[in-house]
Tab-separated table of N, CA and C in Angstrom:
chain	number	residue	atom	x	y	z
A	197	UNK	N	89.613	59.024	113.873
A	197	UNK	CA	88.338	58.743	113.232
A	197	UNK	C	88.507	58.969	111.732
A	198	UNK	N	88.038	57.894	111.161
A	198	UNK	CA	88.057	58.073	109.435
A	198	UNK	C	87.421	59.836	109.448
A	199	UNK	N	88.435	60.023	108.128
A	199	UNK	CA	87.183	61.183	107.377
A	199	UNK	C	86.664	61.033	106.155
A	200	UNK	N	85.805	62.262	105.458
A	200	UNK	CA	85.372	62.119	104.026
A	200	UNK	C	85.774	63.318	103.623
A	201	UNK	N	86.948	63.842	102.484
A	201	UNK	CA	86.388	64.563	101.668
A	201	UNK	C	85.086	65.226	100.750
A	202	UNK	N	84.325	66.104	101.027
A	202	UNK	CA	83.187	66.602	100.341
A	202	UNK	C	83.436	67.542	99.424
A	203	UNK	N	82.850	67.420	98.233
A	203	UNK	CA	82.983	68.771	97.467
A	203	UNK	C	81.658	69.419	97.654
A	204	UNK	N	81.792	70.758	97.163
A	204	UNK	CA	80.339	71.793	97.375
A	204	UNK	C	80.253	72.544	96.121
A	205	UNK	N	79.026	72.827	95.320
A	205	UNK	CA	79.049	74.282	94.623
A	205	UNK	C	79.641	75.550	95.525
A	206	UNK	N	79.862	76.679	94.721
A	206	UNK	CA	80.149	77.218	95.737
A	206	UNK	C	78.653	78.443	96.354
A	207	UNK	N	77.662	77.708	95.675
A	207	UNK	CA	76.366	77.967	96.337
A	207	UNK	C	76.250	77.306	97.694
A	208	UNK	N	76.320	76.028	97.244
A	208	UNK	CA	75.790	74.973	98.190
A	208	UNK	C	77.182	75.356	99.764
A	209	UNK	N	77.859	75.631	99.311
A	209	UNK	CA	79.206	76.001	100.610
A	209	UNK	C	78.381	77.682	101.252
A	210	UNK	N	77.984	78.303	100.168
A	210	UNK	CA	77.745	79.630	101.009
A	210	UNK	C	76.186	79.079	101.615
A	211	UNK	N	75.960	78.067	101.133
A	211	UNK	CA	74.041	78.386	102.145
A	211	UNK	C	74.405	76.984	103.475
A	212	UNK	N	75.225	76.688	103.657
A	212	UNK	CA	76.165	75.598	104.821
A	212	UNK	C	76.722	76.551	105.394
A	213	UNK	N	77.451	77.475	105.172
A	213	UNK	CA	77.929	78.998	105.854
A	213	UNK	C	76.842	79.355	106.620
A	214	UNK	N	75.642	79.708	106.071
A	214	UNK	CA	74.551	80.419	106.752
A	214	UNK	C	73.682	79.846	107.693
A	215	UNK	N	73.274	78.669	107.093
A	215	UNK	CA	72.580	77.685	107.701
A	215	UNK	C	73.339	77.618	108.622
A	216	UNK	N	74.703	77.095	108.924
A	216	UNK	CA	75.501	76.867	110.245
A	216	UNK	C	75.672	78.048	111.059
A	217	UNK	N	75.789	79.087	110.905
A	217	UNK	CA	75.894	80.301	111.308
A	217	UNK	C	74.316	80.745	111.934
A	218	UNK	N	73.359	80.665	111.768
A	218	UNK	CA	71.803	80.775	111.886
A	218	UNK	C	71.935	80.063	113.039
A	219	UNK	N	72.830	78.616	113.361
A	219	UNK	CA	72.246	77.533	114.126
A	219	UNK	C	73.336	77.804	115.359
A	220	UNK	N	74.460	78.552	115.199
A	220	UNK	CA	75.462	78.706	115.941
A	220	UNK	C	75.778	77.367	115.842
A	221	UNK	N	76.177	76.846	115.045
A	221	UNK	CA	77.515	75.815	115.241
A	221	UNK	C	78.262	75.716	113.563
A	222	UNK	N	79.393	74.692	113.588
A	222	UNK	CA	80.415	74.885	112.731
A	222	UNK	C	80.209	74.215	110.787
A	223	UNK	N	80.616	74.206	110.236
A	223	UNK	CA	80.044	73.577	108.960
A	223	UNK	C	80.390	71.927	108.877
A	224	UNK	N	81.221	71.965	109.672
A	224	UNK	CA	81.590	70.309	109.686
A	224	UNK	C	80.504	69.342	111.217
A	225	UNK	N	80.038	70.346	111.812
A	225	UNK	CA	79.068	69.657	112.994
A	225	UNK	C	77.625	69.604	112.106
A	226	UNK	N	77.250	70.514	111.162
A	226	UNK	CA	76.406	70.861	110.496
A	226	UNK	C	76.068	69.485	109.541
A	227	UNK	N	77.128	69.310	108.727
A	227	UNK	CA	77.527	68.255	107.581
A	227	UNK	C	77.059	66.761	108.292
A	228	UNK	N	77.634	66.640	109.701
A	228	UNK	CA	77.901	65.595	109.956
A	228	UNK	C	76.416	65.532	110.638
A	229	UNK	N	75.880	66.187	111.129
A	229	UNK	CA	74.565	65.945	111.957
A	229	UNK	C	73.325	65.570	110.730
A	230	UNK	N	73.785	65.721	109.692
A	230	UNK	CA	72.709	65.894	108.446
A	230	UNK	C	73.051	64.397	107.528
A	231	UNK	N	74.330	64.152	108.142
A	231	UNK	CA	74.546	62.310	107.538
A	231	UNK	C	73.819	61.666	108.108
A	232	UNK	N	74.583	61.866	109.842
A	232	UNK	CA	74.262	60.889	110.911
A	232	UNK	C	72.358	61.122	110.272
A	233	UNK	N	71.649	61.624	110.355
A	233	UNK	CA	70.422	61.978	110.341
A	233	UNK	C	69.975	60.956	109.284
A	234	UNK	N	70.154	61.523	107.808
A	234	UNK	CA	69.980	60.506	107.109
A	234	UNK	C	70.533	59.015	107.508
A	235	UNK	N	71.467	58.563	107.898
A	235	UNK	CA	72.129	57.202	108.369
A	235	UNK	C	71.253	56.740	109.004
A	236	UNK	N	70.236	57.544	109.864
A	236	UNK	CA	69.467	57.020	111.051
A	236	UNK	C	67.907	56.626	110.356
A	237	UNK	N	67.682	57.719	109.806
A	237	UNK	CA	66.418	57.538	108.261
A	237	UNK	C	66.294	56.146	107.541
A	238	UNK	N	67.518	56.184	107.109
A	238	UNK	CA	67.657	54.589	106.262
A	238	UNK	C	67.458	53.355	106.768
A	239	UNK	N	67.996	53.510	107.867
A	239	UNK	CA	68.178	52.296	108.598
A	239	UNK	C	66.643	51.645	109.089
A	240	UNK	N	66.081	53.158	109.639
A	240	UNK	CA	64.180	52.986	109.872
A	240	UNK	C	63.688	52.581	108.713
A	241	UNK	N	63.744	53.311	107.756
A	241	UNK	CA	63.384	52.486	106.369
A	241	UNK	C	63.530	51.405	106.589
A	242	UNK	N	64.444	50.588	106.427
A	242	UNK	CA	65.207	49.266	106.390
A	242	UNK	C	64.361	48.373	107.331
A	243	UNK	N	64.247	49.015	108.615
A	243	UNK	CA	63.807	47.820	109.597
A	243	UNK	C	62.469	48.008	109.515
A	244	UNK	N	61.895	49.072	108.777
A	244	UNK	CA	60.296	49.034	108.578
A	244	UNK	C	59.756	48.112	107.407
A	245	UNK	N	60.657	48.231	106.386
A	245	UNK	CA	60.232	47.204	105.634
A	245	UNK	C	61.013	45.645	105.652
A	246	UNK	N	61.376	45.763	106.207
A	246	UNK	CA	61.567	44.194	106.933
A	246	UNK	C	60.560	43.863	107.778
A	247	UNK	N	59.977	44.783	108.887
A	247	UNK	CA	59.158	43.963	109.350
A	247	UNK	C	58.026	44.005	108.442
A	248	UNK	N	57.766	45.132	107.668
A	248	UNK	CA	55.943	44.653	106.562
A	248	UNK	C	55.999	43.153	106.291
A	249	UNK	N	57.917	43.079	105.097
A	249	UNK	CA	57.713	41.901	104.926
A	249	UNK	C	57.476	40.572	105.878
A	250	UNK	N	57.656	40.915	106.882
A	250	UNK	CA	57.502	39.644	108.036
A	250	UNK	C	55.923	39.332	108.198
A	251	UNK	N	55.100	40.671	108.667
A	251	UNK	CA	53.875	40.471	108.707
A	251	UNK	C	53.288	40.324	107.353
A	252	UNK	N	53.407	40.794	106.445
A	252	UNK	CA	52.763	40.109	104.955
A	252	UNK	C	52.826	38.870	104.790
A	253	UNK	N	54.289	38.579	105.148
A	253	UNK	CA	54.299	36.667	105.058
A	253	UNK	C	53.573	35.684	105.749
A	254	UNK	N	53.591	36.191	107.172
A	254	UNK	CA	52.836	35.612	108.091
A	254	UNK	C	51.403	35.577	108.315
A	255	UNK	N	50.880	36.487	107.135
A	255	UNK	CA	49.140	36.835	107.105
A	255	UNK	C	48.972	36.749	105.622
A	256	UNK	N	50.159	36.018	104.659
A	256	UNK	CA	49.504	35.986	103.154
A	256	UNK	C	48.615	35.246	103.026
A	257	UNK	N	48.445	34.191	103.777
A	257	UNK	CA	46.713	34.148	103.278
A	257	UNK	C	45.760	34.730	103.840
A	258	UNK	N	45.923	35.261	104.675
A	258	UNK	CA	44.890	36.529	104.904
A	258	UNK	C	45.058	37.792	103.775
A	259	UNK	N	45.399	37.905	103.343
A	259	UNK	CA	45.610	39.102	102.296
A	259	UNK	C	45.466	38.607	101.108
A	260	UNK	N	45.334	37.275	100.802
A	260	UNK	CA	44.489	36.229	99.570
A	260	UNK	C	43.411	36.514	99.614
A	261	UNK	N	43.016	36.419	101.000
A	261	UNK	CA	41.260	36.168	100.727
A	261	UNK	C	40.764	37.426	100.722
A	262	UNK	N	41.514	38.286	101.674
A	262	UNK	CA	40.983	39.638	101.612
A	262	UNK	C	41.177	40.373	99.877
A	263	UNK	N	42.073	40.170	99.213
A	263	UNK	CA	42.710	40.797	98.301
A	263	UNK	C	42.312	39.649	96.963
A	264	UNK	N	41.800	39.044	96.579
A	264	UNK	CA	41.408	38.265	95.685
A	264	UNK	C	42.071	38.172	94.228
A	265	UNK	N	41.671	39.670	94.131
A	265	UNK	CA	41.672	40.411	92.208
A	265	UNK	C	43.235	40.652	92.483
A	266	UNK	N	43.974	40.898	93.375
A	266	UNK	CA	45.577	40.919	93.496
A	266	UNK	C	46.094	39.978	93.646
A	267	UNK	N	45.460	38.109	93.197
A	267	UNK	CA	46.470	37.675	93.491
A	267	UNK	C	46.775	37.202	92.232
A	268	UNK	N	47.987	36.553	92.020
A	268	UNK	CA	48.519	35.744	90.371
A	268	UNK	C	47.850	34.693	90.287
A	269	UNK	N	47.479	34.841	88.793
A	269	UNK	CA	46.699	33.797	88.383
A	269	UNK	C	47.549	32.620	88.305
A	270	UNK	N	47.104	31.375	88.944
A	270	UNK	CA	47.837	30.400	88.579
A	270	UNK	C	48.652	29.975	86.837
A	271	UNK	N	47.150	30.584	86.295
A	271	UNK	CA	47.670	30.229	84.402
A	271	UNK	C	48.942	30.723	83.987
A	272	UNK	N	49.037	32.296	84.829
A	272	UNK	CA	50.003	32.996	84.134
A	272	UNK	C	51.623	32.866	85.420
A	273	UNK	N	51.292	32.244	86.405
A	273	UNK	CA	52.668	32.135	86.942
A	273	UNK	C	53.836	31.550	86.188
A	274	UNK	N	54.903	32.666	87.111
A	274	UNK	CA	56.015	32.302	86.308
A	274	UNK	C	56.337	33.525	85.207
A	275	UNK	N	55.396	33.962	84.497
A	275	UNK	CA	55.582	34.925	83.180
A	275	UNK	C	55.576	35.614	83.808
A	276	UNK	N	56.443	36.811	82.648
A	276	UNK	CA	56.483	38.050	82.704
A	276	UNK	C	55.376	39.044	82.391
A	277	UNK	N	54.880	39.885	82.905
A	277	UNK	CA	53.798	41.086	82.163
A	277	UNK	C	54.524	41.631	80.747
C-alpha cells in the first residue's frame, strides 16, 4: 500500500501521542482514520453540491419567479460588477 510521509510540530506529535493513547489505538490508525474521515467529508460536499446544482437547474425558472430582485438584468448581462 502506498504511503505518505507527514511532518508534525513537535506540539502537534505530542497531542497525536495523547489523543491516540486516550483512544487506545496507535498514531498511524489515528492519522489515517482522520484522512479517511475528511476524504469521506469532501466527497459529501462534492455530491451535495452537485446535486443543488441539478435541482437549481431543473427549477430555474421557478427560482425566477420566486426570486425576481436576484435575477440579472438583461441590460447588464455579460458585465462585470
Amino acid at each position: 500500500m502506498p504511503a505518505l510521509n507527514v511532518e508534525f510540530s513537535d506540539r502537534e506529535l505530542e497531542d497525536l501521542r495523547q489523543i491516540a493513547k486516550e483512544r487506545g489505538t496507535s498514531m498511524k490508525a489515528l492519522v489515517r482514520e482522520a484522512a479517511a474521515a475528511d476524504i469521506a467529508r469532501h466527497r459529501a460536499l462534492q455530491e451535495g453540491a452537485e446535486a443543488f446544482r441539478r435541482f437549481f437547474a431543473s427549477h430555474a425558472d421557478e427560482f425566477a419567479a420566486a426570486f425576481p430582485d436576484d435575477e440579472p438584468s438583461a441590460k447588464g448581462a455579460g458585465q462585470a460588477a
